[in-house]
């Protein structure tokens, strides 16, 4: 997607037990976004919509994870106090051909999520 291209923005607040736990901001090329306008964005995953409804094969994604403090937009969307800790994931997903497709900022309440990872050491290999 060329710089300056028109995009579609999708904003979704995700709930668990009727409580807001995340805010997802997604930007897609306008032509792709138009295909999603009538899709069920409340219960369906965007990646499944892209693959199944739009016929786009997905490739890799680049992610960055950091922490931010809730500003007024996050305070309102996530029902937290201003300055509350928020986990932010920035994700750029590419189509299988390598074309950038889906850029997202995902914001998660600090009291609602925990990530656990397992890292196996490969003996004799690179760390």
PDB file of C-alpha atoms in Angstrom:
ATOM      1  CA  UNK A   1       0.000   0.000   0.000  1.00  0.00           C
ATOM      2  CA  UNK A   2       1.506   3.300  -1.047  1.00  0.00           C
ATOM      3  CA  UNK A   3       1.962   6.156   1.390  1.00  0.00           C
ATOM      4  CA  UNK A   4      -0.997   8.505   1.233  1.00  0.00           C
ATOM      5  CA  UNK A   5      -3.431   5.771   0.108  1.00  0.00           C
ATOM      6  CA  UNK A   6      -6.986   5.924   1.433  1.00  0.00           C
ATOM      7  CA  UNK A   7      -7.725   3.539   4.298  1.00  0.00           C
ATOM      8  CA  UNK A   8     -10.681   2.308   6.310  1.00  0.00           C
ATOM      9  CA  UNK A   9     -10.518   2.576  10.101  1.00  0.00           C
ATOM     10  CA  UNK A  10     -12.316   0.045  12.271  1.00  0.00           C
ATOM     11  CA  UNK A  11     -12.699   0.728  16.002  1.00  0.00           C
ATOM     12  CA  UNK A  12     -13.873  -2.093  18.256  1.00  0.00           C
ATOM     13  CA  UNK A  13     -14.219  -2.336  22.006  1.00  0.00           C
ATOM     14  CA  UNK A  14     -13.996  -5.969  23.066  1.00  0.00           C
ATOM     15  CA  UNK A  15     -15.950  -7.158  26.119  1.00  0.00           C
ATOM     16  CA  UNK A  16     -15.624  -9.989  28.608  1.00  0.00           C
ATOM     17  CA  UNK A  17     -18.631 -10.461  30.894  1.00  0.00           C
ATOM     18  CA  UNK A  18     -20.004  -7.180  29.510  1.00  0.00           C
ATOM     19  CA  UNK A  19     -16.929  -5.296  30.724  1.00  0.00           C
ATOM     20  CA  UNK A  20     -14.634  -3.514  28.236  1.00  0.00           C
ATOM     21  CA  UNK A  21     -11.185  -5.130  28.231  1.00  0.00           C
ATOM     22  CA  UNK A  22      -9.649  -3.997  24.957  1.00  0.00           C
ATOM     23  CA  UNK A  23      -9.830  -1.365  22.276  1.00  0.00           C
ATOM     24  CA  UNK A  24      -8.791  -2.389  18.774  1.00  0.00           C
ATOM     25  CA  UNK A  25      -7.984   0.217  16.140  1.00  0.00           C
ATOM     26  CA  UNK A  26      -7.511  -1.318  12.707  1.00  0.00           C
ATOM     27  CA  UNK A  27      -6.547   0.337   9.430  1.00  0.00           C
ATOM     28  CA  UNK A  28      -6.987  -1.487   6.117  1.00  0.00           C
ATOM     29  CA  UNK A  29      -6.735  -0.447   2.461  1.00  0.00           C
ATOM     30  CA  UNK A  30     -10.018   1.254   1.548  1.00  0.00           C
ATOM     31  CA  UNK A  31     -11.012  -1.418  -1.001  1.00  0.00           C
ATOM     32  CA  UNK A  32     -10.600  -4.162   1.609  1.00  0.00           C
ATOM     33  CA  UNK A  33     -12.363  -2.111   4.273  1.00  0.00           C
ATOM     34  CA  UNK A  34     -15.356  -1.608   1.985  1.00  0.00           C
ATOM     35  CA  UNK A  35     -15.712  -5.390   1.704  1.00  0.00           C
ATOM     36  CA  UNK A  36     -15.909  -5.610   5.510  1.00  0.00           C
ATOM     37  CA  UNK A  37     -18.544  -2.881   5.936  1.00  0.00           C
ATOM     38  CA  UNK A  38     -21.423  -5.368   6.046  1.00  0.00           C
ATOM     39  CA  UNK A  39     -19.535  -8.079   7.935  1.00  0.00           C
ATOM     40  CA  UNK A  40     -20.294  -9.088  11.517  1.00  0.00           C
ATOM     41  CA  UNK A  41     -17.420  -7.270  13.202  1.00  0.00           C
ATOM     42  CA  UNK A  42     -18.886  -7.819  16.655  1.00  0.00           C
ATOM     43  CA  UNK A  43     -18.436 -11.569  16.840  1.00  0.00           C
ATOM     44  CA  UNK A  44     -16.131 -12.447  13.923  1.00  0.00           C
ATOM     45  CA  UNK A  45     -12.357 -12.164  13.856  1.00  0.00           C
ATOM     46  CA  UNK A  46     -10.993  -9.746  11.259  1.00  0.00           C
ATOM     47  CA  UNK A  47      -8.357 -12.231  10.110  1.00  0.00           C
ATOM     48  CA  UNK A  48     -11.011 -14.878   9.436  1.00  0.00           C
ATOM     49  CA  UNK A  49     -13.040 -12.308   7.514  1.00  0.00           C
ATOM     50  CA  UNK A  50     -10.009 -11.367   5.432  1.00  0.00           C
ATOM     51  CA  UNK A  51      -9.202 -14.995   4.646  1.00  0.00           C
ATOM     52  CA  UNK A  52     -12.677 -16.485   4.252  1.00  0.00           C
ATOM     53  CA  UNK A  53     -14.840 -13.595   3.035  1.00  0.00           C
ATOM     54  CA  UNK A  54     -12.258 -11.580   1.103  1.00  0.00           C
ATOM     55  CA  UNK A  55     -10.137 -14.495  -0.130  1.00  0.00           C
ATOM     56  CA  UNK A  56      -6.859 -12.926   1.046  1.00  0.00           C
ATOM     57  CA  UNK A  57      -4.153 -15.351   2.144  1.00  0.00           C
ATOM     58  CA  UNK A  58      -2.357 -13.977   5.188  1.00  0.00           C
ATOM     59  CA  UNK A  59       1.382 -14.182   5.686  1.00  0.00           C
ATOM     60  CA  UNK A  60       3.467 -12.885   8.573  1.00  0.00           C
ATOM     61  CA  UNK A  61       2.936 -10.156  11.155  1.00  0.00           C
ATOM     62  CA  UNK A  62       5.384  -7.840  12.883  1.00  0.00           C
ATOM     63  CA  UNK A  63       4.507  -6.984  16.491  1.00  0.00           C
ATOM     64  CA  UNK A  64       5.747  -4.545  19.087  1.00  0.00           C
ATOM     65  CA  UNK A  65       4.484  -4.705  22.687  1.00  0.00           C
ATOM     66  CA  UNK A  66       4.829  -1.906  25.207  1.00  0.00           C
ATOM     67  CA  UNK A  67       2.974  -0.208  28.031  1.00  0.00           C
ATOM     68  CA  UNK A  68       1.241   3.168  27.932  1.00  0.00           C
ATOM     69  CA  UNK A  69      -0.836   5.198  30.345  1.00  0.00           C
ATOM     70  CA  UNK A  70      -4.544   5.614  29.638  1.00  0.00           C
ATOM     71  CA  UNK A  71      -5.359   8.923  27.969  1.00  0.00           C
ATOM     72  CA  UNK A  72      -8.884  10.355  27.706  1.00  0.00           C
ATOM     73  CA  UNK A  73      -9.828   8.156  24.709  1.00  0.00           C
ATOM     74  CA  UNK A  74      -8.676   4.973  26.458  1.00  0.00           C
ATOM     75  CA  UNK A  75     -10.262   6.072  29.729  1.00  0.00           C
ATOM     76  CA  UNK A  76     -13.631   6.366  28.023  1.00  0.00           C
ATOM     77  CA  UNK A  77     -13.379   3.203  25.884  1.00  0.00           C
ATOM     78  CA  UNK A  78     -12.015   0.905  28.595  1.00  0.00           C
ATOM     79  CA  UNK A  79     -13.703   2.470  31.629  1.00  0.00           C
ATOM     80  CA  UNK A  80     -10.457   2.978  33.539  1.00  0.00           C
ATOM     81  CA  UNK A  81      -8.997   5.961  35.349  1.00  0.00           C
ATOM     82  CA  UNK A  82      -6.759   8.328  33.446  1.00  0.00           C
ATOM     83  CA  UNK A  83      -3.147   7.218  33.838  1.00  0.00           C
ATOM     84  CA  UNK A  84      -4.041   3.537  34.340  1.00  0.00           C
ATOM     85  CA  UNK A  85      -1.515   1.072  32.878  1.00  0.00           C
ATOM     86  CA  UNK A  86      -2.486  -0.189  29.436  1.00  0.00           C
ATOM     87  CA  UNK A  87      -0.701  -2.822  27.378  1.00  0.00           C
ATOM     88  CA  UNK A  88      -0.367  -1.781  23.738  1.00  0.00           C
ATOM     89  CA  UNK A  89       0.367  -4.067  20.819  1.00  0.00           C
ATOM     90  CA  UNK A  90       1.237  -2.565  17.470  1.00  0.00           C
ATOM     91  CA  UNK A  91       0.784  -5.147  14.722  1.00  0.00           C
ATOM     92  CA  UNK A  92       1.389  -4.948  10.990  1.00  0.00           C
ATOM     93  CA  UNK A  93       0.035  -8.003   9.195  1.00  0.00           C
ATOM     94  CA  UNK A  94       1.113  -8.778   5.655  1.00  0.00           C
ATOM     95  CA  UNK A  95      -0.650 -10.783   2.980  1.00  0.00           C
ATOM     96  CA  UNK A  96       1.033 -14.006   1.881  1.00  0.00           C
ATOM     97  CA  UNK A  97       2.694 -12.119  -0.991  1.00  0.00           C
ATOM     98  CA  UNK A  98       4.335  -9.747   1.519  1.00  0.00           C
ATOM     99  CA  UNK A  99       2.058  -6.755   0.901  1.00  0.00           C
ATOM    100  CA  UNK A 100       1.247  -4.796   4.102  1.00  0.00           C
ATOM    101  CA  UNK A 101      -2.470  -5.306   4.709  1.00  0.00           C
ATOM    102  CA  UNK A 102      -3.681  -4.700   8.258  1.00  0.00           C
ATOM    103  CA  UNK A 103      -2.165  -2.198  10.705  1.00  0.00           C
ATOM    104  CA  UNK A 104      -3.465  -2.255  14.258  1.00  0.00           C
ATOM    105  CA  UNK A 105      -3.086  -0.692  17.653  1.00  0.00           C
ATOM    106  CA  UNK A 106      -4.505  -3.031  20.272  1.00  0.00           C
ATOM    107  CA  UNK A 107      -4.975  -1.647  23.787  1.00  0.00           C
ATOM    108  CA  UNK A 108      -5.594  -3.983  26.731  1.00  0.00           C
ATOM    109  CA  UNK A 109      -6.499  -3.112  30.302  1.00  0.00           C
ATOM    110  CA  UNK A 110      -3.574  -3.902  32.571  1.00  0.00           C
ATOM    111  CA  UNK A 111      -5.858  -5.672  35.043  1.00  0.00           C
ATOM    112  CA  UNK A 112      -7.533  -7.866  32.420  1.00  0.00           C
ATOM    113  CA  UNK A 113      -4.746  -9.663  30.552  1.00  0.00           C
ATOM    114  CA  UNK A 114      -1.610 -11.605  31.230  1.00  0.00           C
ATOM    115  CA  UNK A 115       0.655 -13.177  28.644  1.00  0.00           C
ATOM    116  CA  UNK A 116       2.555 -16.375  29.413  1.00  0.00           C
ATOM    117  CA  UNK A 117       5.275 -17.618  27.117  1.00  0.00           C
ATOM    118  CA  UNK A 118       7.332 -20.771  26.955  1.00  0.00           C
ATOM    119  CA  UNK A 119      10.797 -20.608  25.485  1.00  0.00           C
ATOM    120  CA  UNK A 120      12.663 -23.834  24.886  1.00  0.00           C
ATOM    121  CA  UNK A 121      16.441 -23.758  24.690  1.00  0.00           C
ATOM    122  CA  UNK A 122      17.819 -25.536  21.671  1.00  0.00           C
ATOM    123  CA  UNK A 123      20.909 -27.489  22.648  1.00  0.00           C
ATOM    124  CA  UNK A 124      23.791 -27.035  20.284  1.00  0.00           C
ATOM    125  CA  UNK A 125      21.832 -24.473  18.312  1.00  0.00           C
ATOM    126  CA  UNK A 126      21.531 -20.753  18.336  1.00  0.00           C
ATOM    127  CA  UNK A 127      19.776 -19.126  21.259  1.00  0.00           C
TER     128      UNK A 127
END
